[in-house]
Short mmCIF file of C-alpha atoms and ligand atoms in Angstrom, two decimals:
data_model
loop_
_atom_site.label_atom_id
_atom_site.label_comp_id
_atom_site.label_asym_id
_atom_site.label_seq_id
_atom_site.Cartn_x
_atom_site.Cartn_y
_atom_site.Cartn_z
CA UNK A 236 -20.04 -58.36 114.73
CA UNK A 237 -23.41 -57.41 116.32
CA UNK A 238 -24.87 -54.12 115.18
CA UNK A 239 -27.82 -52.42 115.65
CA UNK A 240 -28.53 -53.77 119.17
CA UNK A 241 -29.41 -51.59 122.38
CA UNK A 242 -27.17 -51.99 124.26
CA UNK A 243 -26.89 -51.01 127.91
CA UNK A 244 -23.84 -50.71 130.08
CA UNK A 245 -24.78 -50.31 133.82
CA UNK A 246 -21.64 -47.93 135.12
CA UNK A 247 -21.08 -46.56 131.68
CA UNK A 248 -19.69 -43.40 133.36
CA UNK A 249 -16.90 -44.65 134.93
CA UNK A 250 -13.71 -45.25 134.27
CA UNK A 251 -14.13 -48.44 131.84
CA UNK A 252 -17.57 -47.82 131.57
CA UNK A 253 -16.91 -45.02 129.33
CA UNK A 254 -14.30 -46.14 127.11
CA UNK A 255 -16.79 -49.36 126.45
CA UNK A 256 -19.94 -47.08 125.44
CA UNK A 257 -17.46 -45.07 123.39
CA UNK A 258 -16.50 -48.30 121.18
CA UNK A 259 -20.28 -49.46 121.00
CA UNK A 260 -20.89 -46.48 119.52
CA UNK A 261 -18.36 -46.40 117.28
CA UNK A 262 -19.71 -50.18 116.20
CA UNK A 263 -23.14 -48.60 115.32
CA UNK A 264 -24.56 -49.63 118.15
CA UNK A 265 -27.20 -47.79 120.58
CA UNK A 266 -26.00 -47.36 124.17
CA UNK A 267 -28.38 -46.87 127.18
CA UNK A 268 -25.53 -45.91 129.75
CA UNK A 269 -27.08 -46.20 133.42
CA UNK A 270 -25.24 -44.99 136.46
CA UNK A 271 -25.61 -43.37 139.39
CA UNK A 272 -22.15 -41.34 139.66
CA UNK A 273 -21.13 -42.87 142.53
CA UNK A 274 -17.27 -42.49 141.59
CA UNK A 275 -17.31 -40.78 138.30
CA UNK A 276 -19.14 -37.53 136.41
CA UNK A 277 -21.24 -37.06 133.73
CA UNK A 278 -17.72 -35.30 131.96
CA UNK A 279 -16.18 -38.81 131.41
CA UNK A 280 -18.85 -39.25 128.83
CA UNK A 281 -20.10 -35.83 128.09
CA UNK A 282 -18.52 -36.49 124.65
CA UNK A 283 -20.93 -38.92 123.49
CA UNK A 284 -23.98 -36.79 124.78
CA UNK A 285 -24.30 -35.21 121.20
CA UNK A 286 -24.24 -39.04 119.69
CA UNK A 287 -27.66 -39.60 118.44
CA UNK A 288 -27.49 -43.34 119.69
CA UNK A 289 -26.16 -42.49 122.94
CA UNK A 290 -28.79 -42.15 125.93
CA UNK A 291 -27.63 -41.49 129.40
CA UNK A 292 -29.76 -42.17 132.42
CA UNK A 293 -29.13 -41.72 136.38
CA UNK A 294 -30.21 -44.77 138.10
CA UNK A 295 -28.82 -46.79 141.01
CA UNK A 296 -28.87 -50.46 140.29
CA UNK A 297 -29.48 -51.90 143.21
CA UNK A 298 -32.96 -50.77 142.29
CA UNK A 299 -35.39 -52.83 139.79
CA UNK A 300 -34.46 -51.18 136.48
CA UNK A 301 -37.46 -51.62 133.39
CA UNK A 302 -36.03 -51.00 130.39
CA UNK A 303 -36.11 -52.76 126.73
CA UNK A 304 -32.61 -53.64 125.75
CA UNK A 305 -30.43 -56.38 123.26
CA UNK A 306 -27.41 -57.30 125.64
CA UNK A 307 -26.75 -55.88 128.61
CA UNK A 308 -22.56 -55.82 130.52
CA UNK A 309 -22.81 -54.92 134.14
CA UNK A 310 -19.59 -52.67 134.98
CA UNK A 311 -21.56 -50.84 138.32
CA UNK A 312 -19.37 -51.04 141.18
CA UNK A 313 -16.81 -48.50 142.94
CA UNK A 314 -13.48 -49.98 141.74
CA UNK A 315 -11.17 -48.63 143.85
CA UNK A 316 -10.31 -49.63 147.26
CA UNK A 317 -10.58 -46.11 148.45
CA UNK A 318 -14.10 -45.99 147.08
CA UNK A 319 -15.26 -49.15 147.51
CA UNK A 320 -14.53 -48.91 151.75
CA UNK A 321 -16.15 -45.48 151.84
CA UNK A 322 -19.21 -47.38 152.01
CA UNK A 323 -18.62 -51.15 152.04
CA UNK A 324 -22.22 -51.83 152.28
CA UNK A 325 -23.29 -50.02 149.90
CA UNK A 326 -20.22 -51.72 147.91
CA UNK A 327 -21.72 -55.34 148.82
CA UNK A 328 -25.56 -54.29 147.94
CA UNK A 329 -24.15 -52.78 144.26
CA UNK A 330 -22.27 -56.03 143.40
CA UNK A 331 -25.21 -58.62 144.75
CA UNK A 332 -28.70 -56.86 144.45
CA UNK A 333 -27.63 -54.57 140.90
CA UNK A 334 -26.28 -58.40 140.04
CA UNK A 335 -29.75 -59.84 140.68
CA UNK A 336 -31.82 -56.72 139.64
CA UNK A 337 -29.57 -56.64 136.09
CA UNK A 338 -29.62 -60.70 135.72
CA UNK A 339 -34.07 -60.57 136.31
CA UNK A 340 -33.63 -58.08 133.50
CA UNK A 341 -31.67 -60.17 131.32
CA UNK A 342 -34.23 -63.16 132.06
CA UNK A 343 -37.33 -61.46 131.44
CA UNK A 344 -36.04 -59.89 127.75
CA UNK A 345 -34.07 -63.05 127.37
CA UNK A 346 -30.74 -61.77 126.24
CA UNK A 347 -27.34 -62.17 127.12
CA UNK A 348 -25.62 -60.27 130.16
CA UNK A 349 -21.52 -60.10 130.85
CA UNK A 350 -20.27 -59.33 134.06
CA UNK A 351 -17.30 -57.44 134.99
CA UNK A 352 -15.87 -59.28 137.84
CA UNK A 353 -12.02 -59.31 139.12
CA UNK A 354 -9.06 -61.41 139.97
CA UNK A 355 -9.73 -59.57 143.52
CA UNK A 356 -12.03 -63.28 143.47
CA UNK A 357 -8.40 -64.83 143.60
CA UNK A 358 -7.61 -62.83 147.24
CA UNK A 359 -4.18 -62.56 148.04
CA UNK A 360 -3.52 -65.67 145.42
CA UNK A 361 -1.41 -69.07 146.86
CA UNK A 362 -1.05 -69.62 143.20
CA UNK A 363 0.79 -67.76 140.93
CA UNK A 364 -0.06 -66.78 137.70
CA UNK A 365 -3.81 -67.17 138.43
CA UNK A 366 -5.53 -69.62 136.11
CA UNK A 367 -9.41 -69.41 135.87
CA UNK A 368 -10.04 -73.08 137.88
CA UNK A 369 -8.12 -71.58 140.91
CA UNK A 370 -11.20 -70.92 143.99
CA UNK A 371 -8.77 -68.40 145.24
CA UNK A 372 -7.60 -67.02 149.06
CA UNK A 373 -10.32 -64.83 150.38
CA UNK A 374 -10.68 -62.78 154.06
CA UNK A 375 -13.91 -62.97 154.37
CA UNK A 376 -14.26 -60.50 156.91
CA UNK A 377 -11.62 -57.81 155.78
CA UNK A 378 -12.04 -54.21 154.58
CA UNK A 379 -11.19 -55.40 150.84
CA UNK A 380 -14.23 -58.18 151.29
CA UNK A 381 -16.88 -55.95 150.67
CA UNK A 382 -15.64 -55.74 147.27
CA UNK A 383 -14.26 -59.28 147.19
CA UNK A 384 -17.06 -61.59 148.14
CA UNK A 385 -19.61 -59.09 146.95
CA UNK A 386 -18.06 -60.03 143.47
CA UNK A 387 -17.51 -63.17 144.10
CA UNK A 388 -21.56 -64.28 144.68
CA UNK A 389 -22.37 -61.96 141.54
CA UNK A 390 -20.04 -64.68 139.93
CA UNK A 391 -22.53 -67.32 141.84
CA UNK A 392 -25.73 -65.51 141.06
CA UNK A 393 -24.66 -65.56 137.53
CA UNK A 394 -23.58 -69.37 136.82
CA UNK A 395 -27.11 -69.97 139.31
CA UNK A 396 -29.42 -68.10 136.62
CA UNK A 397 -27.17 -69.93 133.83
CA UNK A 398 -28.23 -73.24 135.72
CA UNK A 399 -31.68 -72.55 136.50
CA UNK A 400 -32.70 -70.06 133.44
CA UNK A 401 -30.32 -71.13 130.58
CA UNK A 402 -29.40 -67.51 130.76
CA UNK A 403 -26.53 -66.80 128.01
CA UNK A 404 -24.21 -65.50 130.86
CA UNK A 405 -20.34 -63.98 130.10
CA UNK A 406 -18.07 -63.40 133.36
CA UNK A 407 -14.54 -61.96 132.62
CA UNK A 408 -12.13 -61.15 135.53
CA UNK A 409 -10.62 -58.45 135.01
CA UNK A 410 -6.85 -57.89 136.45
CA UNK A 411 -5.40 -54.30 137.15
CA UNK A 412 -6.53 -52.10 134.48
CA UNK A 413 -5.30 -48.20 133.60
CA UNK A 414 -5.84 -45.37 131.12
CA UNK A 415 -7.64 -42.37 130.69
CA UNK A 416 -10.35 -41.10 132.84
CA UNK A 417 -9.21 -43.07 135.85
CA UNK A 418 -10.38 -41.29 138.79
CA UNK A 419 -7.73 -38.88 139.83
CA UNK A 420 -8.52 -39.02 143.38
CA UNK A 421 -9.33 -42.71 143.57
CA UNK A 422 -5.97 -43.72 145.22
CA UNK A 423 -5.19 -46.61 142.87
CA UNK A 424 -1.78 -47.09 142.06
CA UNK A 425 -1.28 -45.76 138.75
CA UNK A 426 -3.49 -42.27 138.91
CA UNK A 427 -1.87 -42.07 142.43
CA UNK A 428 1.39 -41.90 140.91
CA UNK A 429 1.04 -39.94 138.10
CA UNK A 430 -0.60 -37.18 140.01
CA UNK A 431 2.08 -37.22 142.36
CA UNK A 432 4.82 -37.17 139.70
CA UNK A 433 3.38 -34.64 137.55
CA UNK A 434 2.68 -31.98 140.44
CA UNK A 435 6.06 -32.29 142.06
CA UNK A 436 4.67 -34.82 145.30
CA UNK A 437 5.89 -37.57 146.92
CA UNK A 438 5.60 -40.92 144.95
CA UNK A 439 3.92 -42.93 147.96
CA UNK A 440 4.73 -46.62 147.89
CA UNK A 441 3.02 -48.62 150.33
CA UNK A 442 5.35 -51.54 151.63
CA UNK A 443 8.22 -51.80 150.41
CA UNK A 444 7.41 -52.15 146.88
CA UNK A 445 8.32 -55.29 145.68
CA UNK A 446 4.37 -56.34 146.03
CA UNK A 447 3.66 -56.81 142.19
CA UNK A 448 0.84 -56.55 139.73
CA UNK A 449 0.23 -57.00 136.02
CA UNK A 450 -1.18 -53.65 134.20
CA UNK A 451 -3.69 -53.70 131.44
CA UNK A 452 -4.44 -50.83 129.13
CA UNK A 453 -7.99 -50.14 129.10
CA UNK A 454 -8.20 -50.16 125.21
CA UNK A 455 -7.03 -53.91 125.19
CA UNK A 456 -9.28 -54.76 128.12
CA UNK A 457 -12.59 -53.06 126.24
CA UNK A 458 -11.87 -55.07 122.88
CA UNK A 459 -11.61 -58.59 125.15
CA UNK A 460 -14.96 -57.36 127.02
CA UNK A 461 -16.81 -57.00 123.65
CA UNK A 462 -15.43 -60.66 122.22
CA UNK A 463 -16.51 -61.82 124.73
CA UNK A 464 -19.72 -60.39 124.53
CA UNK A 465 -19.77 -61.87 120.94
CA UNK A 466 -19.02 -65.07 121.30
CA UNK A 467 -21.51 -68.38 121.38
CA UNK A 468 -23.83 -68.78 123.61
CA UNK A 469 -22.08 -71.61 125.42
CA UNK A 470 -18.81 -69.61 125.77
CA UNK A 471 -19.59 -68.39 129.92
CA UNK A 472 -16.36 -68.27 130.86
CA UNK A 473 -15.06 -67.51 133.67
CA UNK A 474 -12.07 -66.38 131.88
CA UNK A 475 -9.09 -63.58 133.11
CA UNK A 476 -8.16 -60.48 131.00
CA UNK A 477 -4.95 -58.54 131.89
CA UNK A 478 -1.82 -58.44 130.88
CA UNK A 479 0.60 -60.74 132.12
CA UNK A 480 3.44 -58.65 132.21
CA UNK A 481 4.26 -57.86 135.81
CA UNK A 482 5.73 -55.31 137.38
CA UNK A 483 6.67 -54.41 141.61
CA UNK A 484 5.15 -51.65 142.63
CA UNK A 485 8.55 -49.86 142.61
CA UNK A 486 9.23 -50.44 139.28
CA UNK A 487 6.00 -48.66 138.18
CA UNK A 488 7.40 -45.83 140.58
CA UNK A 489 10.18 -45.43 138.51
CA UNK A 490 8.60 -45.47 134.92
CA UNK A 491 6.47 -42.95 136.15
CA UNK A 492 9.20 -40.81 137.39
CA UNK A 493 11.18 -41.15 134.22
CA UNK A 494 8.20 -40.81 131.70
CA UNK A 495 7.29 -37.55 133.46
CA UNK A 496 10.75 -36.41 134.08
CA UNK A 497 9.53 -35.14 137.74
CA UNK A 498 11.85 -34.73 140.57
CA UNK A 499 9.19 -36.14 142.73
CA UNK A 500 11.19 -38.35 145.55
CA UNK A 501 9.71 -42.16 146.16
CA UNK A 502 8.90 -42.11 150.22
CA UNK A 503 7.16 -44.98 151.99
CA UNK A 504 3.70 -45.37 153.59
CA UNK A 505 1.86 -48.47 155.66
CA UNK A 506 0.99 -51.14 153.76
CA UNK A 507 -3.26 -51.12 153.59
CA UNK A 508 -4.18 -55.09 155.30
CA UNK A 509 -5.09 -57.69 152.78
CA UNK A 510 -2.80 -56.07 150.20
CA UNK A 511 -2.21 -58.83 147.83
CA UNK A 512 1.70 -59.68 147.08
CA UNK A 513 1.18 -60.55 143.57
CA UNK A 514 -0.98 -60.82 141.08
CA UNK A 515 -0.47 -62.36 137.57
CA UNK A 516 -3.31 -63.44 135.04
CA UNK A 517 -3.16 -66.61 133.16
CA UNK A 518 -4.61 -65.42 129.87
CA UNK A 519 -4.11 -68.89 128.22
CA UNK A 520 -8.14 -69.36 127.98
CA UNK A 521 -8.48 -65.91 126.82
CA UNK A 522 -5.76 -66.27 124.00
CA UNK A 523 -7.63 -69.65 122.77
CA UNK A 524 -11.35 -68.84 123.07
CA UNK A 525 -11.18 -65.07 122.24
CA UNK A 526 -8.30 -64.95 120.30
CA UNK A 527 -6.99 -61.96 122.03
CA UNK A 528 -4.05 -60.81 123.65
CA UNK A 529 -3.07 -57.33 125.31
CA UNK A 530 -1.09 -54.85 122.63
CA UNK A 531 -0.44 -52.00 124.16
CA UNK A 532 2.67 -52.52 126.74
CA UNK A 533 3.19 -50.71 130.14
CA UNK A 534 5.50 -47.34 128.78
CA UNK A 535 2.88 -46.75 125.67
CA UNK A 536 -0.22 -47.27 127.99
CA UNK A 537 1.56 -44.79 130.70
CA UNK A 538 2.92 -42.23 128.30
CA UNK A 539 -1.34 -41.70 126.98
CA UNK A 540 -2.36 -41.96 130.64
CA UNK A 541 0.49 -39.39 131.74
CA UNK A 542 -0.98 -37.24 128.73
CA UNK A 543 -4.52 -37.43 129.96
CA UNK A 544 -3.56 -36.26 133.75
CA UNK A 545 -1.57 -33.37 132.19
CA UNK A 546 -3.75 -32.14 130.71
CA UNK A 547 -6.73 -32.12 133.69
CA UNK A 548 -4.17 -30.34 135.68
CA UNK A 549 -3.63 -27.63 133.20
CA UNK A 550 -7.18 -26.80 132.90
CA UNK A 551 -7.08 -26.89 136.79
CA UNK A 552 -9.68 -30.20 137.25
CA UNK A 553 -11.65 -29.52 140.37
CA UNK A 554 -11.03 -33.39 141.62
CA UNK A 555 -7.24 -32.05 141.19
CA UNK A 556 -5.28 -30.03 143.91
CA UNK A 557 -3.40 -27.25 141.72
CA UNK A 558 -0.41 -28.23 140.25
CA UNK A 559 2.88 -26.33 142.25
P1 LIG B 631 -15.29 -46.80 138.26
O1 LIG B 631 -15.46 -46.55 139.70
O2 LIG B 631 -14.63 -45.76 137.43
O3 LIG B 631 -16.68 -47.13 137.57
C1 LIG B 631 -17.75 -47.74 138.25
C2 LIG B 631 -19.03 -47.02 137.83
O4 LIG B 631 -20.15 -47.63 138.49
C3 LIG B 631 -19.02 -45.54 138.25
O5 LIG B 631 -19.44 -44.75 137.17
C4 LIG B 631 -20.01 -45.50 139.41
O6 LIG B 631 -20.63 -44.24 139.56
C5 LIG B 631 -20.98 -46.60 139.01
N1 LIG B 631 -21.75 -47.14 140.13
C6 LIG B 631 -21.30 -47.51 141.35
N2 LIG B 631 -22.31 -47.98 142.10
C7 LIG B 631 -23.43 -47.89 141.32
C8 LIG B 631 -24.79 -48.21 141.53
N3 LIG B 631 -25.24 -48.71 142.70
N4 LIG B 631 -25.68 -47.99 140.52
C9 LIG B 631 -25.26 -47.47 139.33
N5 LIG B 631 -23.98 -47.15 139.08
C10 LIG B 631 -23.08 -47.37 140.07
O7 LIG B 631 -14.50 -48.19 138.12
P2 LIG B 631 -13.96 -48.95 136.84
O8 LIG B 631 -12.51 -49.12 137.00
O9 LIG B 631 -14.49 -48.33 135.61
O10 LIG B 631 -14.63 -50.38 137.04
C11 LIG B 631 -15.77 -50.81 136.30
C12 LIG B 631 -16.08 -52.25 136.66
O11 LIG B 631 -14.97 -53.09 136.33
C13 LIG B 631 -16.38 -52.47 138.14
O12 LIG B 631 -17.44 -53.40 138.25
C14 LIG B 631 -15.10 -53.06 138.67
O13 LIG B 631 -15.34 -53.90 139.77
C15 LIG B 631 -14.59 -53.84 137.47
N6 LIG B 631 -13.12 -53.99 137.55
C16 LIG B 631 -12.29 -52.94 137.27
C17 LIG B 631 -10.92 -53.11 137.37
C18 LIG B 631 -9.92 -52.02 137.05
O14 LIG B 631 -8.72 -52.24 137.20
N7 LIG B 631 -10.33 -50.86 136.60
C19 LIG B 631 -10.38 -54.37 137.76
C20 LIG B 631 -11.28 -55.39 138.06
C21 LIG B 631 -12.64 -55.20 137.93
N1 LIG B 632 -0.12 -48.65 146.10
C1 LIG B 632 1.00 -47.91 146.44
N2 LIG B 632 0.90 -46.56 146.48
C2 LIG B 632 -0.23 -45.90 146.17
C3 LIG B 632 -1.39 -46.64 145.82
C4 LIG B 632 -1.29 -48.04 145.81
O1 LIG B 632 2.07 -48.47 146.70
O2 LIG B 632 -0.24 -44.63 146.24
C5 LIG B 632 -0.01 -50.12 146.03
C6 LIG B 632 -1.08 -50.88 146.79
O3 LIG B 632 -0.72 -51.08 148.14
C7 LIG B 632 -1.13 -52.19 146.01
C8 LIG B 632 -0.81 -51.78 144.58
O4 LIG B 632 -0.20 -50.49 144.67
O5 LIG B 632 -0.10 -53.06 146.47
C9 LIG B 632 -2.04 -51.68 143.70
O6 LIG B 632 -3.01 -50.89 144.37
P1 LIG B 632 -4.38 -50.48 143.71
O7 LIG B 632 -5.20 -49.82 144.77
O8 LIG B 632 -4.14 -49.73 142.46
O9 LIG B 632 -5.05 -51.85 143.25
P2 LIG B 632 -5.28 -53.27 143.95
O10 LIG B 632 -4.59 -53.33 145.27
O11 LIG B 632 -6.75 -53.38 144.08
O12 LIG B 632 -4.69 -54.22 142.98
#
């Protein structure tokens, strides 16, 4: 295990962002977390402000960034579909120019650099579960490909400098991931549903439902991120993490509902275009190179999330509508 490295993690304030600087920490490690709040708040990691080895600074990375760091893992980028069309190029420019500004860094100071991509690379997928060699099923011209191919030439831009520079890349794609300090408003699936159930709304599915997707606890996802991060430098991947257990969108409706005991009803809404129909990981790579494997299953992972939204509502979270 690495320790005493600087490490910085561009989006640290998000969602995953957070829970990663939070276990560098707890490594021993220093953290320079950079972000520019786009979709989160300096309260996800106000926490570790009083962490001697945690430094926070407000920066947009589509702009050159100077600093003197060990490793760096590039999580910047609006997440949500929601957040990532409220500005799509803005979305495009985060993903390719913060991918070229944070790779430059990595060559000049010669260290290694992990990106957070997504199985959003695989489209609306032809082939199911997704293995890492699949090229995918991409709109190119959609309102999710702002997000999709804006990921998918960070993926390029990386393997390019790996070609060219012999940089010690890392590229994971990450599948559906959920937990604490999601985004309340962010209108994925599983904050939109908790919200809903705990304050007595309608649980909105769009479709009918039986569109699926595999859910990863963001504790499981943060511990394959930093194996990665460890291991040689000829280890680039790309290589999936999420947990292949899969679920229709209806059947997350009703865990909710009965984990939260709400008498929320399930209604239907339009199905957003380019919704993919399924998505599955193939984790094989993942389970032989990293030796890892998801632990926490969907009813544990919702039950902490389900705790987490509770309790922003009780203190009356200004994202948050009050509770009825
Ligand atoms: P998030 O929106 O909570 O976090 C993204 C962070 O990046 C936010 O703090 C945001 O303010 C910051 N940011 C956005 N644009 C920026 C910019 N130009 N400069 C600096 N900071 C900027 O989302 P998340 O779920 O934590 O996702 C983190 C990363 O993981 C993203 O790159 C996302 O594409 C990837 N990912 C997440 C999931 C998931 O299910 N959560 C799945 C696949 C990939
Ligand atoms: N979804 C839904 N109701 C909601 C929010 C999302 O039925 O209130 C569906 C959405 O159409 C998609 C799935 O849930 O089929 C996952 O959506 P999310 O935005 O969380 O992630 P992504 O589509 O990027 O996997």
């Amino acid at each position: 295990m690495a320790i005493d490295k600087r490490v910085l993690v561009t989006g640290g304030a998000g969602f995953l962002g957070s829970h990663l600087c939070e276990r560098l920490l707890d490594r021993g490690q220093d953290v320079l977390c950079v972000d520019n709040f786009f979709t989160s708040s300096r309260r996800n990691v106000a926490h570790l402000l009083d962490n001697k080895r945690m430094e926070l600074m407000r920066h947009d990375v589509t702009f050159p960034l100077y600093v003197e760091v060990d490793e760096i893992y590039n999580l910047a980028c609006p997440a949500s579909p929601v957040h990532y069309q409220f500005d799509p190029v803005q979305t495009t420019k985060t993903s390719v120019i913060g991918a070229i500004n944070m790779l430059g860094l990595a060559k000049r100071l010669k260290i290694r650099i992990l990106q957070a991509s997504t199985s959003e690379v695989y489209g609306d997928p032809e082939l199911h579960p997704q293995p890492e060699s699949y090229w995918g099923h991409v709109n190119p011209v959609g309102l999710r490909s702002c997000y999709d191919e804006g990921k998918r030439c960070a993926e390029t831009l990386f393997f390019d400098y790996r070609r060219q520079h012999k940089l010690p890349v890392k590229v994971v794609r990450i599948f559906n991931t959920y937990g604490p300090r999601m985004h309340p408003n962010d209108g994925r699936v599983v904050s939109n549903f908790i919200v809903q159930a705990l304050r007595g709304d309608d649980i909105t599915i769009y479709g009918d439902g039986a569109q699926s997707r595999s859910f990863c606890y963001v504790d499981d996802l943060v511990e394959a991120m930093l194996r990665m991060m460890d291991t040689p430098d000829d280890v680039t991947g790309p290589i999936n993490i999420g947990n292949p257990n899969e679920f229709t969108i209806r059947e997350l409706a009703e865990a909710v509902i009965e984990l939260t005991g709400t008498k929320s009803r399930i209604i239907s809404a339009p199905l957003p275009s380019d919704d993919p129909r399924q998505r599955q990981p193939d984790i094989g790579k993942a389970r032989d190179v990293l030796g890892w494997e998801p632990l926490v299953q969907l009813r544990e992972g919702l039950t902490k999330t389900i705790a987490y939204f509770d309790g922003l509502l009780s203190e009356g979270h200004a994202g948050l509508p009050a509770r009825r």
